[in-house]
Amino acid sequence: MELHSKYQVGRLVCVMLLLPTLCTSQDFTSSRATYYGSPDCYGTPRGACGYGEYGRTVNDGSVAGVSGLWKGGSGCGACYQVRCKNSGVCDEYGTYVVVTDYGQGDRTDFVMSPLAYARMGRNPDASQELFKYGVVEVEYRRIPCRYGGYNVVFKVQEQSSYPDYIAILVLYVAGENDITAVEVFQEDRQQWRPLRRAYGVVFDAENPPRSDLTLRFQVSGRGGVYWVQAKNAIPSDWKAGEAYDSQVQLD
C-alpha cells in the first residue's frame, strides 16, 4: 500500500521493530500469557483490530491479542513489555508486543504470536521450554510506541466503495495513546460529523462528504482526552486500499 499526501512520500514498509522507551517508574501488573498457532510464527492478518497484513508483521511479528486490555477496540495498537516470571528460563527484559487482535486464553491477558512468546525465553532452549508450558505467569506494563519517521496514517479499507461508503483504519499511533473517536468535517454544514467505530480501529461512514476529507481523532493518553486534527486531508477522489499521511504524530 502507498502513502499519499499533497506530495507522494513513498511506500509504506510494514515490517519494523518498535523502539520502546522503558519507564522504570511504572509498576508491572501480574497476569498470564499463552500463544496461538501460526505456520510462520507471525501474527494473523485476520485480527479483530482490522490491521490486515500490517497486523501480521508489525514489530517484526511480535504481536498479541488481548482480552481485558481490549477496551472495545481502542486498545488496538498499544505497546506492552511482557516478561515471564520463571527465573530459570525467562529473560529479564521479556518481549515487547503490539496489540493487533482480541484473544482469550486460560485466564490470560495476552495471547501472543509464537515469535513474541519465544522472545520471553533467555535462550533458544529456554524458549522451547516455555512452549511446553503453554501458559506462563507474566508481568506486564504499557510502554510508549515509537515509529521513527512515520506519522499517523489513515488507510482506506478495501471494503470501502467510492463515493458512497468509506472505512478508515488508523495506523502508527505513537506514545501511550488510544484513539477513542474519529470525526470528519462536514463543510456544507460547517460542523464535525462522527464516524462509527465499525470494529477495532476501523471507523466508517455512509455518504461521506464529496470534498476532501478533513479528519480529526480523539486521543486518550497521559495528557488526558483531547482532539488532534490531521494537517493533510484525504483527497476527494480517494481510493480503497490506499493510505494517506496525516502529517501529525503523537508523543
PDB file of N, CA and C in Angstrom, residues 60-123:
ATOM      1  N   ASP A  60       8.171  -6.665  13.790  1.00  0.00           N
ATOM      2  CA  ASP A  60       8.857  -7.903  13.422  1.00  0.00           C
ATOM      3  C   ASP A  60       8.062  -9.135  13.854  1.00  0.00           C
ATOM      4  N   GLY A  61       6.733  -9.016  13.849  1.00  0.00           N
ATOM      5  CA  GLY A  61       5.874 -10.155  14.175  1.00  0.00           C
ATOM      6  C   GLY A  61       5.625 -10.364  15.650  1.00  0.00           C
ATOM      7  N   SER A  62       6.170  -9.510  16.513  1.00  0.00           N
ATOM      8  CA  SER A  62       5.912  -9.634  17.954  1.00  0.00           C
ATOM      9  C   SER A  62       4.610  -8.902  18.283  1.00  0.00           C
ATOM     10  N   VAL A  63       3.514  -9.638  18.175  1.00  0.00           N
ATOM     11  CA  VAL A  63       2.181  -9.063  18.359  1.00  0.00           C
ATOM     12  C   VAL A  63       1.384  -9.960  19.302  1.00  0.00           C
ATOM     13  N   ALA A  64       0.229  -9.452  19.733  1.00  0.00           N
ATOM     14  CA  ALA A  64      -0.579 -10.222  20.675  1.00  0.00           C
ATOM     15  C   ALA A  64      -2.040  -9.827  20.572  1.00  0.00           C
ATOM     16  N   GLY A  65      -2.898 -10.774  20.919  1.00  0.00           N
ATOM     17  CA  GLY A  65      -4.295 -10.488  21.163  1.00  0.00           C
ATOM     18  C   GLY A  65      -4.499 -10.309  22.656  1.00  0.00           C
ATOM     19  N   VAL A  66      -5.425  -9.444  23.037  1.00  0.00           N
ATOM     20  CA  VAL A  66      -5.678  -9.183  24.446  1.00  0.00           C
ATOM     21  C   VAL A  66      -7.177  -9.287  24.717  1.00  0.00           C
ATOM     22  N   SER A  67      -7.514  -9.447  25.985  1.00  0.00           N
ATOM     23  CA  SER A  67      -8.924  -9.507  26.368  1.00  0.00           C
ATOM     24  C   SER A  67      -9.274  -8.315  27.254  1.00  0.00           C
ATOM     25  N   GLY A  68      -8.796  -8.295  28.501  1.00  0.00           N
ATOM     26  CA  GLY A  68      -9.108  -7.203  29.405  1.00  0.00           C
ATOM     27  C   GLY A  68      -8.554  -5.865  28.954  1.00  0.00           C
ATOM     28  N   LEU A  69      -7.507  -5.874  28.144  1.00  0.00           N
ATOM     29  CA  LEU A  69      -6.892  -4.644  27.646  1.00  0.00           C
ATOM     30  C   LEU A  69      -7.466  -4.214  26.300  1.00  0.00           C
ATOM     31  N   TRP A  70      -8.498  -4.885  25.844  1.00  0.00           N
ATOM     32  CA  TRP A  70      -9.085  -4.637  24.530  1.00  0.00           C
ATOM     33  C   TRP A  70      -9.763  -3.270  24.454  1.00  0.00           C
ATOM     34  N   LYS A  71     -10.479  -2.895  25.505  1.00  0.00           N
ATOM     35  CA  LYS A  71     -11.126  -1.586  25.619  1.00  0.00           C
ATOM     36  C   LYS A  71     -12.083  -1.302  24.472  1.00  0.00           C
ATOM     37  N   GLY A  72     -12.831  -2.300  24.057  1.00  0.00           N
ATOM     38  CA  GLY A  72     -13.794  -2.099  22.984  1.00  0.00           C
ATOM     39  C   GLY A  72     -13.173  -1.806  21.640  1.00  0.00           C
ATOM     40  N   GLY A  73     -11.879  -2.095  21.492  1.00  0.00           N
ATOM     41  CA  GLY A  73     -11.166  -1.851  20.241  1.00  0.00           C
ATOM     42  C   GLY A  73     -10.188  -0.697  20.333  1.00  0.00           C
ATOM     43  N   SER A  74     -10.376   0.212  21.290  1.00  0.00           N
ATOM     44  CA  SER A  74      -9.446   1.340  21.399  1.00  0.00           C
ATOM     45  C   SER A  74      -8.086   0.902  21.926  1.00  0.00           C
ATOM     46  N   GLY A  75      -7.995  -0.319  22.477  1.00  0.00           N
ATOM     47  CA  GLY A  75      -6.704  -0.856  22.915  1.00  0.00           C
ATOM     48  C   GLY A  75      -5.834  -1.348  21.775  1.00  0.00           C
ATOM     49  N   CYS A  76      -6.374  -1.388  20.567  1.00  0.00           N
ATOM     50  CA  CYS A  76      -5.586  -1.811  19.398  1.00  0.00           C
ATOM     51  C   CYS A  76      -4.412  -0.855  19.178  1.00  0.00           C
ATOM     52  N   GLY A  77      -3.245  -1.421  18.909  1.00  0.00           N
ATOM     53  CA  GLY A  77      -2.059  -0.619  18.649  1.00  0.00           C
ATOM     54  C   GLY A  77      -1.249  -0.288  19.882  1.00  0.00           C
ATOM     55  N   ALA A  78      -1.754  -0.593  21.076  1.00  0.00           N
ATOM     56  CA  ALA A  78      -0.996  -0.315  22.298  1.00  0.00           C
ATOM     57  C   ALA A  78       0.235  -1.219  22.369  1.00  0.00           C
ATOM     58  N   CYS A  79       1.277  -0.738  23.004  1.00  0.00           N
ATOM     59  CA  CYS A  79       2.530  -1.480  23.127  1.00  0.00           C
ATOM     60  C   CYS A  79       2.774  -1.841  24.596  1.00  0.00           C
ATOM     61  N   TYR A  80       3.253  -3.067  24.814  1.00  0.00           N
ATOM     62  CA  TYR A  80       3.481  -3.561  26.171  1.00  0.00           C
ATOM     63  C   TYR A  80       4.815  -4.300  26.256  1.00  0.00           C
ATOM     64  N   GLN A  81       5.447  -4.166  27.400  1.00  0.00           N
ATOM     65  CA  GLN A  81       6.572  -5.017  27.772  1.00  0.00           C
ATOM     66  C   GLN A  81       5.999  -6.149  28.619  1.00  0.00           C
ATOM     67  N   VAL A  82       6.272  -7.378  28.222  1.00  0.00           N
ATOM     68  CA  VAL A  82       5.754  -8.544  28.933  1.00  0.00           C
ATOM     69  C   VAL A  82       6.929  -9.466  29.250  1.00  0.00           C
ATOM     70  N   ARG A  83       7.056  -9.879  30.494  1.00  0.00           N
ATOM     71  CA  ARG A  83       8.137 -10.791  30.868  1.00  0.00           C
ATOM     72  C   ARG A  83       7.582 -11.886  31.774  1.00  0.00           C
ATOM     73  N   CYS A  84       8.050 -13.099  31.546  1.00  0.00           N
ATOM     74  CA  CYS A  84       7.585 -14.214  32.369  1.00  0.00           C
ATOM     75  C   CYS A  84       8.404 -14.279  33.653  1.00  0.00           C
ATOM     76  N   LYS A  85       7.925 -15.052  34.636  1.00  0.00           N
ATOM     77  CA  LYS A  85       8.452 -14.969  35.996  1.00  0.00           C
ATOM     78  C   LYS A  85       9.382 -16.107  36.397  1.00  0.00           C
ATOM     79  N   ASN A  86       9.508 -17.122  35.573  1.00  0.00           N
ATOM     80  CA  ASN A  86      10.384 -18.253  35.900  1.00  0.00           C
ATOM     81  C   ASN A  86      11.832 -17.842  35.649  1.00  0.00           C
ATOM     82  N   SER A  87      12.582 -17.589  36.711  1.00  0.00           N
ATOM     83  CA  SER A  87      13.942 -17.062  36.564  1.00  0.00           C
ATOM     84  C   SER A  87      14.877 -18.025  35.848  1.00  0.00           C
ATOM     85  N   GLY A  88      14.546 -19.300  35.839  1.00  0.00           N
ATOM     86  CA  GLY A  88      15.410 -20.269  35.184  1.00  0.00           C
ATOM     87  C   GLY A  88      15.360 -20.224  33.672  1.00  0.00           C
ATOM     88  N   VAL A  89      14.238 -19.791  33.112  1.00  0.00           N
ATOM     89  CA  VAL A  89      14.090 -19.802  31.650  1.00  0.00           C
ATOM     90  C   VAL A  89      13.751 -18.435  31.065  1.00  0.00           C
ATOM     91  N   CYS A  90      13.365 -17.463  31.881  1.00  0.00           N
ATOM     92  CA  CYS A  90      12.829 -16.206  31.366  1.00  0.00           C
ATOM     93  C   CYS A  90      13.881 -15.107  31.291  1.00  0.00           C
ATOM     94  N   ASP A  91      13.884 -14.386  30.183  1.00  0.00           N
ATOM     95  CA  ASP A  91      14.747 -13.226  30.020  1.00  0.00           C
ATOM     96  C   ASP A  91      14.250 -12.088  30.908  1.00  0.00           C
ATOM     97  N   GLU A  92      15.173 -11.332  31.509  1.00  0.00           N
ATOM     98  CA  GLU A  92      14.766 -10.307  32.473  1.00  0.00           C
ATOM     99  C   GLU A  92      14.008  -9.150  31.833  1.00  0.00           C
ATOM    100  N   TYR A  93      14.226  -8.926  30.532  1.00  0.00           N
ATOM    101  CA  TYR A  93      13.512  -7.846  29.850  1.00  0.00           C
ATOM    102  C   TYR A  93      12.245  -8.338  29.156  1.00  0.00           C
ATOM    103  N   GLY A  94      12.163  -9.614  28.890  1.00  0.00           N
ATOM    104  CA  GLY A  94      10.977 -10.165  28.264  1.00  0.00           C
ATOM    105  C   GLY A  94      10.858  -9.793  26.796  1.00  0.00           C
ATOM    106  N   THR A  95       9.636  -9.527  26.378  1.00  0.00           N
ATOM    107  CA  THR A  95       9.355  -9.226  24.980  1.00  0.00           C
ATOM    108  C   THR A  95       8.507  -7.963  24.904  1.00  0.00           C
ATOM    109  N   TYR A  96       8.504  -7.345  23.746  1.00  0.00           N
ATOM    110  CA  TYR A  96       7.705  -6.146  23.508  1.00  0.00           C
ATOM    111  C   TYR A  96       6.679  -6.463  22.429  1.00  0.00           C
ATOM    112  N   VAL A  97       5.401  -6.240  22.725  1.00  0.00           N
ATOM    113  CA  VAL A  97       4.350  -6.642  21.789  1.00  0.00           C
ATOM    114  C   VAL A  97       3.460  -5.451  21.440  1.00  0.00           C
ATOM    115  N   VAL A  98       2.876  -5.536  20.244  1.00  0.00           N
ATOM    116  CA  VAL A  98       1.857  -4.590  19.801  1.00  0.00           C
ATOM    117  C   VAL A  98       0.525  -5.326  19.778  1.00  0.00           C
ATOM    118  N   VAL A  99      -0.515  -4.709  20.313  1.00  0.00           N
ATOM    119  CA  VAL A  99      -1.841  -5.322  20.310  1.00  0.00           C
ATOM    120  C   VAL A  99      -2.444  -5.208  18.915  1.00  0.00           C
ATOM    121  N   THR A 100      -2.736  -6.343  18.299  1.00  0.00           N
ATOM    122  CA  THR A 100      -3.310  -6.353  16.953  1.00  0.00           C
ATOM    123  C   THR A 100      -4.576  -7.182  16.861  1.00  0.00           C
ATOM    124  N   ASP A 101      -5.034  -7.752  17.997  1.00  0.00           N
ATOM    125  CA  ASP A 101      -6.156  -8.684  17.926  1.00  0.00           C
ATOM    126  C   ASP A 101      -6.830  -8.787  19.289  1.00  0.00           C
ATOM    127  N   TYR A 102      -8.011  -9.380  19.291  1.00  0.00           N
ATOM    128  CA  TYR A 102      -8.678  -9.760  20.531  1.00  0.00           C
ATOM    129  C   TYR A 102      -8.409 -11.236  20.758  1.00  0.00           C
ATOM    130  N   GLY A 103      -8.066 -11.620  21.990  1.00  0.00           N
ATOM    131  CA  GLY A 103      -7.791 -13.033  22.247  1.00  0.00           C
ATOM    132  C   GLY A 103      -8.005 -13.388  23.706  1.00  0.00           C
ATOM    133  N   GLN A 104      -8.638 -14.526  23.941  1.00  0.00           N
ATOM    134  CA  GLN A 104      -8.856 -15.027  25.293  1.00  0.00           C
ATOM    135  C   GLN A 104      -8.193 -16.384  25.439  1.00  0.00           C
ATOM    136  N   GLY A 105      -7.521 -16.594  26.564  1.00  0.00           N
ATOM    137  CA  GLY A 105      -6.919 -17.875  26.870  1.00  0.00           C
ATOM    138  C   GLY A 105      -7.359 -18.344  28.239  1.00  0.00           C
ATOM    139  N   ASP A 106      -6.518 -19.121  28.896  1.00  0.00           N
ATOM    140  CA  ASP A 106      -6.795 -19.646  30.229  1.00  0.00           C
ATOM    141  C   ASP A 106      -6.420 -18.585  31.258  1.00  0.00           C
ATOM    142  N   ARG A 107      -7.367 -17.653  31.547  1.00  0.00           N
ATOM    143  CA  ARG A 107      -7.135 -16.550  32.485  1.00  0.00           C
ATOM    144  C   ARG A 107      -5.921 -15.720  32.087  1.00  0.00           C
ATOM    145  N   THR A 108      -5.784 -15.484  30.786  1.00  0.00           N
ATOM    146  CA  THR A 108      -4.647 -14.743  30.266  1.00  0.00           C
ATOM    147  C   THR A 108      -5.060 -13.345  29.837  1.00  0.00           C
ATOM    148  N   ASP A 109      -4.097 -12.416  29.906  1.00  0.00           N
ATOM    149  CA  ASP A 109      -4.274 -11.097  29.309  1.00  0.00           C
ATOM    150  C   ASP A 109      -3.662 -11.034  27.917  1.00  0.00           C
ATOM    151  N   PHE A 110      -2.715 -11.929  27.616  1.00  0.00           N
ATOM    152  CA  PHE A 110      -2.006 -11.888  26.337  1.00  0.00           C
ATOM    153  C   PHE A 110      -2.039 -13.254  25.660  1.00  0.00           C
ATOM    154  N   VAL A 111      -2.465 -13.265  24.410  1.00  0.00           N
ATOM    155  CA  VAL A 111      -2.333 -14.439  23.538  1.00  0.00           C
ATOM    156  C   VAL A 111      -1.384 -14.008  22.417  1.00  0.00           C
ATOM    157  N   MET A 112      -0.140 -14.474  22.491  1.00  0.00           N
ATOM    158  CA  MET A 112       0.936 -13.932  21.669  1.00  0.00           C
ATOM    159  C   MET A 112       1.169 -14.739  20.398  1.00  0.00           C
ATOM    160  N   SER A 113       1.761 -14.052  19.419  1.00  0.00           N
ATOM    161  CA  SER A 113       2.300 -14.779  18.270  1.00  0.00           C
ATOM    162  C   SER A 113       3.452 -15.639  18.773  1.00  0.00           C
ATOM    163  N   PRO A 114       3.755 -16.755  18.101  1.00  0.00           N
ATOM    164  CA  PRO A 114       4.881 -17.585  18.546  1.00  0.00           C
ATOM    165  C   PRO A 114       6.197 -16.825  18.635  1.00  0.00           C
ATOM    166  N   LEU A 115       6.435 -15.868  17.724  1.00  0.00           N
ATOM    167  CA  LEU A 115       7.669 -15.085  17.786  1.00  0.00           C
ATOM    168  C   LEU A 115       7.759 -14.292  19.082  1.00  0.00           C
ATOM    169  N   ALA A 116       6.657 -13.646  19.454  1.00  0.00           N
ATOM    170  CA  ALA A 116       6.659 -12.850  20.685  1.00  0.00           C
ATOM    171  C   ALA A 116       6.821 -13.736  21.909  1.00  0.00           C
ATOM    172  N   TYR A 117       6.125 -14.859  21.933  1.00  0.00           N
ATOM    173  CA  TYR A 117       6.174 -15.767  23.072  1.00  0.00           C
ATOM    174  C   TYR A 117       7.588 -16.315  23.268  1.00  0.00           C
ATOM    175  N   ALA A 118       8.240 -16.689  22.169  1.00  0.00           N
ATOM    176  CA  ALA A 118       9.594 -17.240  22.247  1.00  0.00           C
ATOM    177  C   ALA A 118      10.586 -16.221  22.794  1.00  0.00           C
ATOM    178  N   ARG A 119      10.358 -14.945  22.526  1.00  0.00           N
ATOM    179  CA  ARG A 119      11.299 -13.915  22.956  1.00  0.00           C
ATOM    180  C   ARG A 119      11.276 -13.668  24.449  1.00  0.00           C
ATOM    181  N   MET A 120      10.358 -14.292  25.176  1.00  0.00           N
ATOM    182  CA  MET A 120      10.403 -14.200  26.629  1.00  0.00           C
ATOM    183  C   MET A 120      11.462 -15.126  27.218  1.00  0.00           C
ATOM    184  N   GLY A 121      11.941 -16.110  26.444  1.00  0.00           N
ATOM    185  CA  GLY A 121      12.948 -17.038  26.926  1.00  0.00           C
ATOM    186  C   GLY A 121      14.338 -16.448  26.891  1.00  0.00           C
ATOM    187  N   ARG A 122      15.186 -16.866  27.812  1.00  0.00           N
ATOM    188  CA  ARG A 122      16.530 -16.307  27.906  1.00  0.00           C
ATOM    189  C   ARG A 122      17.460 -16.846  26.837  1.00  0.00           C
ATOM    190  N   ASN A 123      17.116 -17.957  26.194  1.00  0.00           N
ATOM    191  CA  ASN A 123      17.892 -18.533  25.093  1.00  0.00           C
ATOM    192  C   ASN A 123      16.973 -19.483  24.324  1.00  0.00           C
TER     193      ASN A 123
END
